[in-house]
Coordinates of C-alpha atoms in Angstrom, one line a residue:
Chain A
X1 CA -23.1 5.3 -8.8
X2 CA -26.1 3.6 -10.6
X3 CA -28.5 6.5 -10.0
X4 CA -26.0 9.2 -11.0
X5 CA -25.2 7.4 -14.3
X6 CA -29.0 7.0 -14.9
X7 CA -29.5 10.7 -14.3
X8 CA -26.8 11.5 -16.9
X9 CA -28.6 9.3 -19.5
X10 CA -32.1 10.6 -18.7
X11 CA -30.8 14.2 -19.0
X12 CA -29.5 13.2 -22.5
X13 CA -32.9 12.0 -23.5
X14 CA -32.5 8.2 -22.9
X15 CA -35.3 6.1 -21.4
X16 CA -33.7 4.3 -18.4
X17 CA -35.4 1.2 -17.0
X18 CA -34.6 -0.5 -13.8
X19 CA -36.0 -3.3 -11.7
X20 CA -36.3 -2.6 -8.0
X21 CA -38.0 -5.8 -6.7
X22 CA -37.0 -6.3 -3.1
X23 CA -35.0 -3.0 -2.9
X24 CA -35.4 -0.4 -0.1
X25 CA -37.6 2.7 -0.1
X26 CA -34.4 4.8 -0.2
X27 CA -33.3 3.1 -3.4
X28 CA -36.7 3.6 -4.9
X29 CA -36.7 7.3 -4.1
X30 CA -33.2 7.7 -5.5
X31 CA -34.2 5.9 -8.7
X32 CA -37.3 8.0 -9.1
X33 CA -35.4 11.2 -8.5
X34 CA -32.9 10.2 -11.2
X35 CA -35.8 9.7 -13.7
X36 CA -35.6 5.9 -13.9
X37 CA -38.7 3.8 -14.6
X38 CA -39.1 0.8 -12.3
X39 CA -40.4 -2.1 -14.5
X40 CA -40.7 -5.9 -14.0
X41 CA -37.6 -7.8 -15.2
X42 CA -39.4 -9.5 -18.1
X43 CA -40.4 -6.1 -19.4
X44 CA -36.9 -4.7 -18.9
X45 CA -35.5 -7.7 -20.8
X46 CA -38.0 -7.2 -23.7
X47 CA -37.5 -3.4 -24.1
X48 CA -33.8 -2.6 -23.2
X49 CA -31.2 -2.2 -26.0
X50 CA -28.4 -1.8 -23.5
X51 CA -28.1 -3.2 -20.0
X52 CA -25.6 -1.5 -17.7
X53 CA -25.1 -3.7 -14.6
X54 CA -24.0 -1.4 -11.7
X55 CA -24.3 -3.2 -8.4
X56 CA -22.4 -4.3 -5.3
X57 CA -19.9 -6.9 -6.7
X58 CA -21.5 -9.8 -4.8
X59 CA -24.7 -9.3 -6.8
X60 CA -23.2 -9.0 -10.3
X61 CA -23.4 -12.7 -11.3
X62 CA -26.9 -13.3 -10.0
X63 CA -28.3 -10.3 -11.8
X64 CA -26.7 -11.3 -15.1
X65 CA -28.2 -14.8 -14.8
X66 CA -31.6 -13.4 -14.0
X67 CA -31.5 -11.0 -16.9
X68 CA -30.4 -13.7 -19.4
X69 CA -33.3 -16.0 -18.3
X70 CA -35.8 -13.1 -18.5
X71 CA -34.5 -12.2 -22.0
X72 CA -34.7 -15.8 -23.2
X73 CA -38.4 -16.0 -22.3
X74 CA -39.3 -12.4 -22.9
X75 CA -42.8 -12.1 -24.6
X76 CA -41.6 -9.7 -27.2
X77 CA -37.8 -10.1 -27.7
X78 CA -36.2 -6.7 -28.6
X79 CA -35.0 -6.3 -32.1
X80 CA -31.6 -5.2 -33.2
X81 CA -28.5 -5.2 -31.1
X82 CA -28.9 -6.1 -27.5
X83 CA -25.8 -5.8 -25.3
X84 CA -25.1 -6.3 -21.6
X85 CA -22.2 -4.3 -20.0
X86 CA -21.0 -5.5 -16.7
X87 CA -19.7 -2.3 -15.0
X88 CA -19.0 -3.8 -11.6
X89 CA -15.8 -4.1 -9.5
X90 CA -15.5 -7.8 -10.0
X91 CA -12.3 -9.7 -10.8
X92 CA -11.5 -10.7 -14.4
X93 CA -12.2 -14.4 -13.7
X94 CA -15.7 -13.5 -12.4
X95 CA -16.4 -11.3 -15.4
X96 CA -15.3 -14.1 -17.8
X97 CA -17.8 -16.4 -16.0
X98 CA -20.5 -13.7 -16.4
X99 CA -19.6 -13.3 -20.1
X100 CA -20.0 -17.1 -20.5
X101 CA -23.6 -16.8 -19.5
X102 CA -24.2 -14.9 -22.8
X103 CA -22.3 -17.1 -25.2
X104 CA -24.6 -18.7 -27.7
X105 CA -27.3 -16.0 -27.1
X106 CA -28.0 -13.0 -29.2
X107 CA -26.8 -10.7 -26.4
X108 CA -23.4 -9.1 -26.9
X109 CA -21.2 -8.6 -23.8
X110 CA -19.0 -5.7 -22.7
X111 CA -16.6 -5.9 -19.8
X112 CA -16.6 -2.4 -18.3
X113 CA -14.8 -0.9 -15.3
X114 CA -15.7 2.5 -13.9
X115 CA -12.8 4.5 -12.5
X116 CA -13.7 7.6 -10.5
X117 CA -16.7 8.7 -8.4
X118 CA -20.3 9.2 -9.5
X119 CA -20.9 11.7 -12.3
X120 CA -21.9 15.2 -11.2
X121 CA -21.8 18.7 -12.6
X122 CA -18.6 19.1 -14.5
X123 CA -17.2 15.7 -13.6
X124 CA -17.5 12.2 -15.2
X125 CA -15.8 9.0 -14.2
X126 CA -14.3 6.9 -17.0
X127 CA -16.0 3.7 -18.3
X128 CA -13.1 1.6 -19.5
X129 CA -14.4 -1.2 -21.8
X130 CA -13.0 -4.4 -23.4
X131 CA -14.8 -7.0 -25.5
X132 CA -14.2 -10.4 -27.2
X133 CA -12.2 -9.6 -30.4
X134 CA -14.7 -11.9 -32.2
X135 CA -17.5 -9.4 -31.4
X136 CA -15.5 -6.2 -31.8
X137 CA -18.4 -4.2 -33.2
X138 CA -20.1 -4.0 -29.8
X139 CA -17.1 -2.0 -28.5
X140 CA -17.8 0.7 -31.1
X141 CA -21.4 0.7 -30.2
X142 CA -20.5 1.0 -26.5
X143 CA -18.2 4.0 -27.3
X144 CA -21.3 5.4 -29.2
X145 CA -23.0 5.8 -25.8
X146 CA -20.6 8.8 -25.3
X147 CA -23.2 10.9 -27.1
X148 CA -25.5 10.5 -24.1
X149 CA -22.9 12.0 -21.8
X150 CA -20.9 9.0 -20.6
X151 CA -17.1 9.2 -20.8
X152 CA -16.0 5.9 -22.4
X153 CA -12.5 4.7 -23.1
X154 CA -12.1 1.4 -25.1
X155 CA -9.2 -1.0 -24.4
X156 CA -8.1 -2.0 -27.9
X157 CA -4.4 -2.7 -27.6
X158 CA -2.2 -5.8 -27.6
X159 CA -4.1 -8.9 -26.4
X160 CA -7.0 -6.9 -25.0
X161 CA -10.2 -9.0 -24.4
X162 CA -12.9 -9.7 -21.9
X163 CA -11.4 -9.4 -18.4
X164 CA -9.1 -6.5 -19.2
X165 CA -11.3 -3.6 -18.3
X166 CA -12.0 -5.3 -15.0
X167 CA -8.3 -6.0 -14.5
X168 CA -7.7 -2.3 -15.0
X169 CA -10.3 -1.3 -12.5
X170 CA -8.9 -3.8 -10.0
X171 CA -5.3 -2.6 -10.6
X172 CA -6.2 1.0 -10.2
X173 CA -8.4 0.5 -7.1
X174 CA -5.7 -1.9 -5.7
X175 CA -3.3 1.0 -5.8
X176 CA -5.5 3.9 -4.6
X177 CA -7.6 2.1 -2.0
X178 CA -4.7 -0.2 -1.1
X179 CA -2.3 2.7 -0.3
X180 CA -5.0 4.3 1.8
X181 CA -5.5 1.0 3.6
X182 CA -1.7 0.6 4.3
X183 CA -1.4 4.1 5.7
X184 CA -4.5 3.5 7.9
X185 CA -3.1 0.2 9.2
X186 CA 0.2 1.7 10.1
X187 CA -1.2 4.7 11.8
X188 CA -3.3 2.4 14.0
X189 CA -0.4 0.1 14.7
X190 CA 1.9 3.0 15.7
X191 CA -0.8 4.4 18.0
X192 CA -1.3 1.0 19.6
X193 CA 2.3 1.0 20.5
X194 CA 2.0 4.4 22.1
X195 CA 0.5 7.8 21.3
X196 CA 4.1 9.2 21.3
X197 CA 4.9 6.7 18.5
X198 CA 2.0 7.9 16.3
X199 CA 3.0 11.5 16.9
X200 CA 6.6 10.8 15.9
X201 CA 5.4 9.0 12.8
X202 CA 3.4 12.1 11.9
X203 CA 6.4 14.3 12.2
X204 CA 8.7 12.0 10.3
X205 CA 6.2 11.7 7.5
X206 CA 6.0 15.5 7.5
X207 CA 9.8 15.8 7.2
X208 CA 10.6 13.1 4.7
X209 CA 7.3 11.9 3.0
X210 CA 5.2 15.1 2.7
X211 CA 3.2 14.1 -0.4
X212 CA 2.2 10.9 1.4
X213 CA 1.1 12.8 4.5
X214 CA -0.9 15.2 2.4
X215 CA -2.5 12.3 0.7
X216 CA -3.4 10.8 4.1
X217 CA -5.2 14.1 5.1
X218 CA -7.5 13.7 2.1
X219 CA -7.8 9.9 1.6
X220 CA -8.3 8.7 5.2
X221 CA -11.4 10.9 6.0
X222 CA -12.8 10.1 2.6
X223 CA -12.4 6.4 3.2
X224 CA -14.0 6.2 6.7
X225 CA -17.7 6.3 5.6
X226 CA -17.0 4.1 2.5
X227 CA -14.9 1.4 4.1
X228 CA -17.8 -1.0 4.5
X229 CA -18.4 -0.9 0.7
X230 CA -14.7 -1.5 -0.1
X231 CA -14.4 -4.8 1.8
X232 CA -15.9 -6.9 -1.1
X233 CA -13.8 -5.0 -3.7
X234 CA -10.6 -5.7 -1.8
X235 CA -11.5 -9.4 -1.7
X236 CA -12.1 -9.3 -5.5
X237 CA -8.6 -7.7 -5.9
X238 CA -7.1 -10.3 -3.7
X239 CA -8.5 -13.1 -6.0
X240 CA -7.3 -11.2 -9.1
X241 CA -3.7 -10.8 -7.8
X242 CA -3.6 -14.4 -6.6
X243 CA -0.4 -16.2 -5.4
X244 CA 1.3 -15.1 -2.2
X245 CA 0.8 -11.4 -3.0
X246 CA -3.0 -12.1 -3.0
X247 CA -2.9 -11.8 0.8
X248 CA -2.0 -8.1 0.5
X249 CA -5.6 -7.0 -0.3
X250 CA -7.1 -9.8 1.8
X251 CA -5.4 -8.0 4.7
X252 CA -6.7 -4.7 3.5
X253 CA -10.2 -6.1 3.4
X254 CA -9.8 -7.1 7.1
X255 CA -8.6 -3.6 7.9
X256 CA -11.7 -2.1 6.2
X257 CA -13.9 -4.6 8.2
X258 CA -12.2 -3.2 11.4
X259 CA -13.0 0.4 10.3
X260 CA -16.6 -0.7 9.6
X261 CA -16.9 -2.1 13.1
X262 CA -15.4 1.1 14.6
X263 CA -17.8 3.3 12.6
X264 CA -20.9 1.2 13.5
X265 CA -23.3 1.9 16.3
X266 CA -22.0 -1.1 18.3
X267 CA -18.3 -0.1 17.8
X268 CA -16.4 2.0 20.4
X269 CA -15.3 4.4 17.7
X270 CA -11.7 4.3 19.1
X271 CA -10.0 3.5 15.8
X272 CA -12.0 6.2 14.0
X273 CA -11.0 8.8 16.7
X274 CA -7.3 7.9 16.4
X275 CA -7.5 8.4 12.7
X276 CA -9.4 11.6 12.8
X277 CA -7.0 13.0 15.4
X278 CA -4.0 12.0 13.3
X279 CA -5.5 13.7 10.3
X280 CA -6.3 16.9 12.2
X281 CA -2.8 17.1 13.7
X282 CA -1.3 16.5 10.2
X283 CA -3.4 19.3 8.8
X284 CA -2.4 21.7 11.6
X285 CA 1.3 20.9 11.1
X286 CA 1.0 21.4 7.3
X287 CA -0.9 24.7 7.7
X288 CA 1.3 26.1 10.4
X289 CA 4.4 25.6 8.2
X290 CA 2.8 27.1 5.1
X291 CA 2.3 30.4 6.9
Chain B
X1 CA 24.3 0.9 6.8
X2 CA 26.6 -0.4 9.5
X3 CA 29.8 0.6 7.7
X4 CA 28.5 4.1 6.8
X5 CA 27.6 4.8 10.5
X6 CA 31.0 3.5 11.6
X7 CA 32.7 5.9 9.1
X8 CA 30.8 8.8 10.6
X9 CA 31.9 7.9 14.1
X10 CA 35.5 7.2 13.1
X11 CA 35.6 10.6 11.3
X12 CA 34.4 12.2 14.6
X13 CA 37.3 10.6 16.4
X14 CA 35.7 7.5 17.9
X15 CA 37.3 4.1 18.1
X16 CA 34.9 1.7 16.4
X17 CA 35.3 -2.0 17.1
X18 CA 33.6 -4.8 15.2
X19 CA 33.7 -8.6 15.2
X20 CA 33.7 -10.2 11.7
X21 CA 34.1 -13.9 12.6
X22 CA 32.7 -15.8 9.7
X23 CA 31.9 -12.8 7.6
X24 CA 32.8 -12.4 3.9
X25 CA 35.9 -10.8 2.4
X26 CA 33.7 -8.0 1.0
X27 CA 32.4 -7.2 4.5
X28 CA 36.0 -7.2 5.8
X29 CA 37.1 -4.8 3.1
X30 CA 34.1 -2.5 3.8
X31 CA 34.8 -2.5 7.5
X32 CA 38.5 -1.8 7.0
X33 CA 37.7 1.1 4.6
X34 CA 35.3 2.6 7.1
X35 CA 38.1 2.6 9.7
X36 CA 36.7 -0.1 12.0
X37 CA 38.9 -2.5 14.0
X38 CA 38.1 -6.2 13.8
X39 CA 38.6 -7.7 17.3
X40 CA 37.4 -11.0 18.9
X41 CA 34.0 -10.7 20.6
X42 CA 35.5 -11.0 24.2
X43 CA 37.8 -8.0 23.5
X44 CA 34.9 -6.0 22.0
X45 CA 32.8 -6.9 25.1
X46 CA 35.6 -5.8 27.5
X47 CA 36.4 -2.5 25.7
X48 CA 33.2 -1.1 24.2
X49 CA 31.2 1.6 26.0
X50 CA 28.4 1.6 23.5
X51 CA 27.3 -1.3 21.3
X52 CA 25.3 -0.4 18.2
X53 CA 23.7 -3.5 16.7
X54 CA 23.1 -2.9 13.0
X55 CA 22.4 -6.2 11.3
X56 CA 19.9 -8.1 9.1
X57 CA 16.8 -8.4 11.4
X58 CA 17.2 -12.2 11.6
X59 CA 20.6 -11.9 13.3
X60 CA 19.6 -9.3 15.9
X61 CA 18.6 -11.7 18.7
X62 CA 21.6 -14.0 18.3
X63 CA 24.1 -11.2 18.3
X64 CA 22.6 -9.6 21.5
X65 CA 22.8 -13.0 23.2
X66 CA 26.4 -13.6 22.2
X67 CA 27.4 -10.1 23.3
X68 CA 25.8 -10.5 26.7
X69 CA 27.6 -13.8 27.3
X70 CA 30.9 -12.4 26.2
X71 CA 30.4 -9.4 28.5
X72 CA 29.5 -11.6 31.5
X73 CA 32.8 -13.5 31.1
X74 CA 35.0 -10.6 29.8
X75 CA 38.5 -10.7 31.4
X76 CA 38.5 -7.0 32.1
X77 CA 34.9 -5.7 32.2
X78 CA 34.7 -2.2 31.0
X79 CA 34.1 0.5 33.6
X80 CA 31.4 3.2 33.6
X81 CA 28.2 3.1 31.7
X82 CA 27.9 0.2 29.2
X83 CA 24.9 0.4 26.8
X84 CA 23.5 -1.8 24.0
X85 CA 21.4 -0.1 21.3
X86 CA 19.5 -2.4 19.1
X87 CA 19.2 -0.4 15.8
X88 CA 17.6 -3.2 13.7
X89 CA 14.4 -3.4 11.8
X90 CA 12.8 -5.9 14.2
X91 CA 9.3 -5.8 15.6
X92 CA 8.6 -4.4 19.0
X93 CA 8.0 -7.8 20.5
X94 CA 11.4 -9.0 19.3
X95 CA 13.1 -5.9 20.7
X96 CA 11.4 -6.4 24.1
X97 CA 12.7 -10.0 24.1
X98 CA 16.2 -8.7 23.3
X99 CA 15.9 -6.1 26.0
X100 CA 15.0 -8.9 28.4
X101 CA 18.4 -10.4 27.8
X102 CA 20.0 -7.4 29.6
X103 CA 17.7 -7.1 32.6
X104 CA 19.6 -7.8 35.8
X105 CA 22.9 -7.0 34.1
X106 CA 24.9 -3.8 34.3
X107 CA 24.2 -3.1 30.6
X108 CA 21.6 -0.4 29.8
X109 CA 19.4 -1.0 26.8
X110 CA 18.2 1.4 24.0
X111 CA 15.5 0.5 21.5
X112 CA 16.6 2.4 18.3
X113 CA 15.1 2.5 14.8
X114 CA 17.0 4.1 11.9
X115 CA 14.8 5.9 9.4
X116 CA 16.4 6.8 6.1
X117 CA 19.4 5.6 4.0
X118 CA 23.0 5.3 5.1
X119 CA 24.8 8.5 6.1
X120 CA 26.7 10.2 3.3
X121 CA 28.0 13.7 2.6
X122 CA 25.4 16.2 3.7
X123 CA 22.8 13.5 4.7
X124 CA 22.1 11.6 7.8
X125 CA 19.3 9.2 8.7
X126 CA 17.5 9.7 12.0
X127 CA 18.1 7.3 14.9
X128 CA 14.8 7.3 16.8
X129 CA 15.3 5.9 20.3
X130 CA 13.2 4.9 23.3
X131 CA 14.1 3.3 26.7
X132 CA 12.6 1.9 29.8
X133 CA 11.4 4.9 31.9
X134 CA 13.1 3.3 34.9
X135 CA 16.5 3.7 33.1
X136 CA 15.8 7.1 31.5
X137 CA 19.3 8.4 31.9
X138 CA 20.6 6.2 29.1
X139 CA 18.3 8.0 26.6
X140 CA 20.2 11.3 27.4
X141 CA 23.5 9.5 27.0
X142 CA 22.4 8.1 23.7
X143 CA 21.3 11.6 22.5
X144 CA 24.8 12.6 23.6
X145 CA 26.2 10.6 20.7
X146 CA 25.0 13.4 18.5
X147 CA 28.3 15.1 19.1
X148 CA 29.9 12.3 17.0
X149 CA 27.8 13.2 14.0
X150 CA 24.8 10.9 14.5
X151 CA 21.3 12.4 14.1
X152 CA 19.3 11.2 17.1
X153 CA 15.7 11.8 18.0
X154 CA 14.4 10.5 21.4
X155 CA 10.8 9.4 21.9
X156 CA 9.9 10.8 25.3
X157 CA 6.1 11.4 25.0
X158 CA 3.1 9.8 26.5
X159 CA 3.6 6.1 27.4
X160 CA 6.9 5.8 25.5
X161 CA 9.1 2.9 26.4
X162 CA 11.1 0.0 24.9
X163 CA 9.4 -1.1 21.7
X164 CA 8.2 2.3 20.5
X165 CA 11.3 3.2 18.4
X166 CA 11.0 -0.1 16.7
X167 CA 7.2 0.4 16.3
X168 CA 7.9 3.8 14.7
X169 CA 10.5 2.2 12.3
X170 CA 8.0 -0.5 11.4
X171 CA 5.1 1.9 10.9
X172 CA 7.2 4.2 8.6
X173 CA 8.7 1.4 6.6
X174 CA 5.3 -0.3 6.5
X175 CA 4.0 2.8 4.7
X176 CA 6.9 3.6 2.4
X177 CA 8.0 0.1 1.4
X178 CA 4.4 -1.1 1.6
X179 CA 3.1 1.5 -0.9
X180 CA 5.9 0.6 -3.3
X181 CA 5.0 -3.1 -2.9
X182 CA 1.3 -2.5 -3.6
X183 CA 2.1 -0.4 -6.7
X184 CA 4.5 -3.1 -7.9
X185 CA 2.0 -5.9 -7.4
X186 CA -0.7 -4.1 -9.3
X187 CA 1.5 -3.1 -12.2
X188 CA 2.5 -6.8 -12.6
X189 CA -1.2 -7.9 -12.2
X190 CA -2.3 -5.5 -14.8
X191 CA 0.4 -6.6 -17.2
X192 CA -0.5 -10.3 -16.6
X193 CA -4.0 -9.5 -17.8
X194 CA -2.6 -7.9 -21.0
X195 CA 0.0 -5.3 -22.0
X196 CA -2.9 -3.0 -23.1
X197 CA -4.2 -3.2 -19.5
X198 CA -0.9 -2.0 -18.0
X199 CA -0.7 0.8 -20.6
X200 CA -4.2 2.0 -19.7
X201 CA -3.3 1.8 -16.0
X202 CA -0.3 4.1 -16.7
X203 CA -2.4 6.6 -18.5
X204 CA -5.2 6.6 -15.9
X205 CA -2.6 7.1 -13.1
X206 CA -1.1 10.0 -15.2
X207 CA -4.6 11.6 -15.5
X208 CA -5.9 11.1 -12.0
X209 CA -3.1 10.1 -9.6
X210 CA 0.0 11.9 -10.9
X211 CA 1.9 12.2 -7.6
X212 CA 1.5 8.4 -7.3
X213 CA 2.8 7.8 -10.8
X214 CA 5.8 10.1 -10.0
X215 CA 6.4 8.2 -6.9
X216 CA 6.4 5.0 -8.9
X217 CA 9.1 6.3 -11.3
X218 CA 11.5 6.9 -8.3
X219 CA 10.5 4.2 -5.8
X220 CA 10.2 1.1 -8.1
X221 CA 13.7 1.3 -9.7
X222 CA 15.1 2.1 -6.2
X223 CA 13.4 -1.0 -4.8
X224 CA 14.5 -3.6 -7.4
X225 CA 18.1 -4.2 -6.1
X226 CA 17.0 -4.0 -2.4
X227 CA 13.9 -6.2 -2.6
X228 CA 15.8 -9.3 -1.2
X229 CA 16.7 -7.3 1.9
X230 CA 13.2 -6.1 2.5
X231 CA 11.6 -9.6 2.7
X232 CA 12.6 -10.1 6.4
X233 CA 11.6 -6.6 7.3
X234 CA 8.1 -7.0 5.7
X235 CA 7.6 -10.2 7.8
X236 CA 8.6 -8.3 10.9
X237 CA 6.0 -5.6 10.1
X238 CA 3.4 -8.3 9.5
X239 CA 4.1 -9.7 13.0
X240 CA 4.0 -6.2 14.4
X241 CA 0.6 -5.3 12.8
X242 CA -0.9 -8.7 13.7
X243 CA -4.6 -9.6 13.4
X244 CA -6.2 -9.9 10.0
X245 CA -4.4 -6.9 8.7
X246 CA -1.1 -8.6 9.4
X247 CA -1.4 -10.4 6.1
X248 CA -0.9 -7.2 4.2
X249 CA 2.8 -7.1 4.7
X250 CA 3.1 -10.9 4.6
X251 CA 1.8 -10.6 1.0
X252 CA 4.3 -7.8 0.3
X253 CA 7.1 -10.0 1.6
X254 CA 5.9 -12.6 -0.9
X255 CA 6.0 -10.0 -3.7
X256 CA 9.5 -9.0 -2.8
X257 CA 10.5 -12.7 -2.9
X258 CA 9.1 -12.8 -6.4
X259 CA 11.2 -9.7 -7.3
X260 CA 14.3 -11.3 -5.8
X261 CA 13.7 -14.4 -8.0
X262 CA 13.2 -12.3 -11.1
X263 CA 16.4 -10.3 -10.3
X264 CA 18.4 -13.5 -9.6
X265 CA 20.7 -15.3 -12.2
X266 CA 18.2 -18.2 -12.3
X267 CA 15.2 -15.9 -12.8
X268 CA 13.9 -15.1 -16.3
X269 CA 13.9 -11.3 -15.5
X270 CA 10.4 -11.0 -17.0
X271 CA 8.9 -9.2 -13.9
X272 CA 11.8 -6.8 -13.7
X273 CA 11.5 -6.0 -17.4
X274 CA 7.8 -5.3 -17.1
X275 CA 8.5 -2.9 -14.2
X276 CA 11.4 -1.2 -15.9
X277 CA 9.4 -0.7 -19.1
X278 CA 6.4 0.7 -17.1
X279 CA 8.7 3.2 -15.3
X280 CA 10.4 4.2 -18.6
X281 CA 7.0 4.8 -20.3
X282 CA 5.8 6.7 -17.3
X283 CA 8.9 9.0 -17.3
X284 CA 8.5 9.6 -21.0
X285 CA 4.8 10.5 -20.6
X286 CA 5.6 12.9 -17.7
X287 CA 8.5 14.5 -19.6
X288 CA 6.6 14.9 -22.9
X289 CA 3.8 16.8 -21.1
X290 CA 6.1 19.0 -19.2
X291 CA 7.5 20.4 -22.4

């Protein structure tokens, strides 16, 4: 996601800095191909007018803290508005903690949540954004980044503030990745009872829940290679939902861990095979009856 | 469900017995209207050729045990085939325990799972059924009940046995009632962040997940009055799935408990109002853009 967003901005004429200390060669190659400049963090802190944090959720807080420290001691502090937008799939409580790092500094804070896949030709995900009402101007400035090719949607309604863009991202992903997780868990459970049970499930879904079966044929194959990345996000959603219902997405995180194991080189691939076979049979059934 | 199935059988000319000891007047009236005869359990055990157990899941085991005892001591044991079909939403392990009650007796056992709503004019749910391969004949006999207006689908495939019809029912309900639970949990979580967050969720679902939003407009209002009945079923599904993923449906059971509290006379109705408003706004948005 980060490199695709950077490419959009570079294409629009922006200078995009990044700091790749300790990152892999693959990440460096991707960053270079996207037109980003790898600079030390103090230089980034001194030069950048906008910081867009796009990282695995577990790294969001540490990066914000490192940036704030680098900015505080930067040799030549940047002039004019400096703003930090956390665009990560972290829960609203985490984003409020991150926002707290910047209170009392000259750095404005934007809570952003990206809904959709990486930007590509003809497609852009939406950056939802919310801010502290006491610093409302930064939301207009963030929306102003639209002119560089980003699709930005501000949350301005009743009671909106820091945490809401992240809550929206969690709610949306909780539905989409949650529904895929539930379907996956139940296909595996049916098959573990007997192959005949999974086959009957397929036919009953075809008869009485066809849109759900069609969704399965797209969403399950799309999920398999991404499951390992979704584990942390599901745990964030679990913390966001809280209460007894919080265990829904904790269970889905466990399911995605199971998929990651089955996908891995050490795994037996059995779960993945069951899911791929189910999807293939579903597609055949749908195609056969469309003719 | 029980009274609607009985009405189908009575209409087809069957004698349908029931035992209503300790049940409410409302239940008695419903049973009477459906054409059932209320008889003491020993008489039922002596006369019935088929027993269809259709109960809240928590009562399934106790009823099976009471029936077996009544049958063992019945004054005039019935002649010919006697069979007991457990049609309840219990997990496969529970149904295997219930089946065990009848091993070594003259009573055949059918594991049945009903998918769909109560029978009504022009509509019938499906009774999926599986049996011990050593007593395969009873599956044909159960399918024979089709002539009395029931829609019956036997599970005969690879490895099918007792537990599979219940596993199928759990898998199907785990998907349908599970997806509704996830959507409900996330709408409530979004709204608890701010009303603006829930509104943005609605619009984002409209833009990028329209079939899911359409499903919400039907499934959430349908769920509200039934949530209290689904709690036990979600716990059965949780036990069926097991492992770390088992907590998915445990969390959904907790959500349905929350809905039951909000629906109740002691509840403040706030959650129900949030959900109804969301559904109403979704319908308006869909209708407006269809014009």
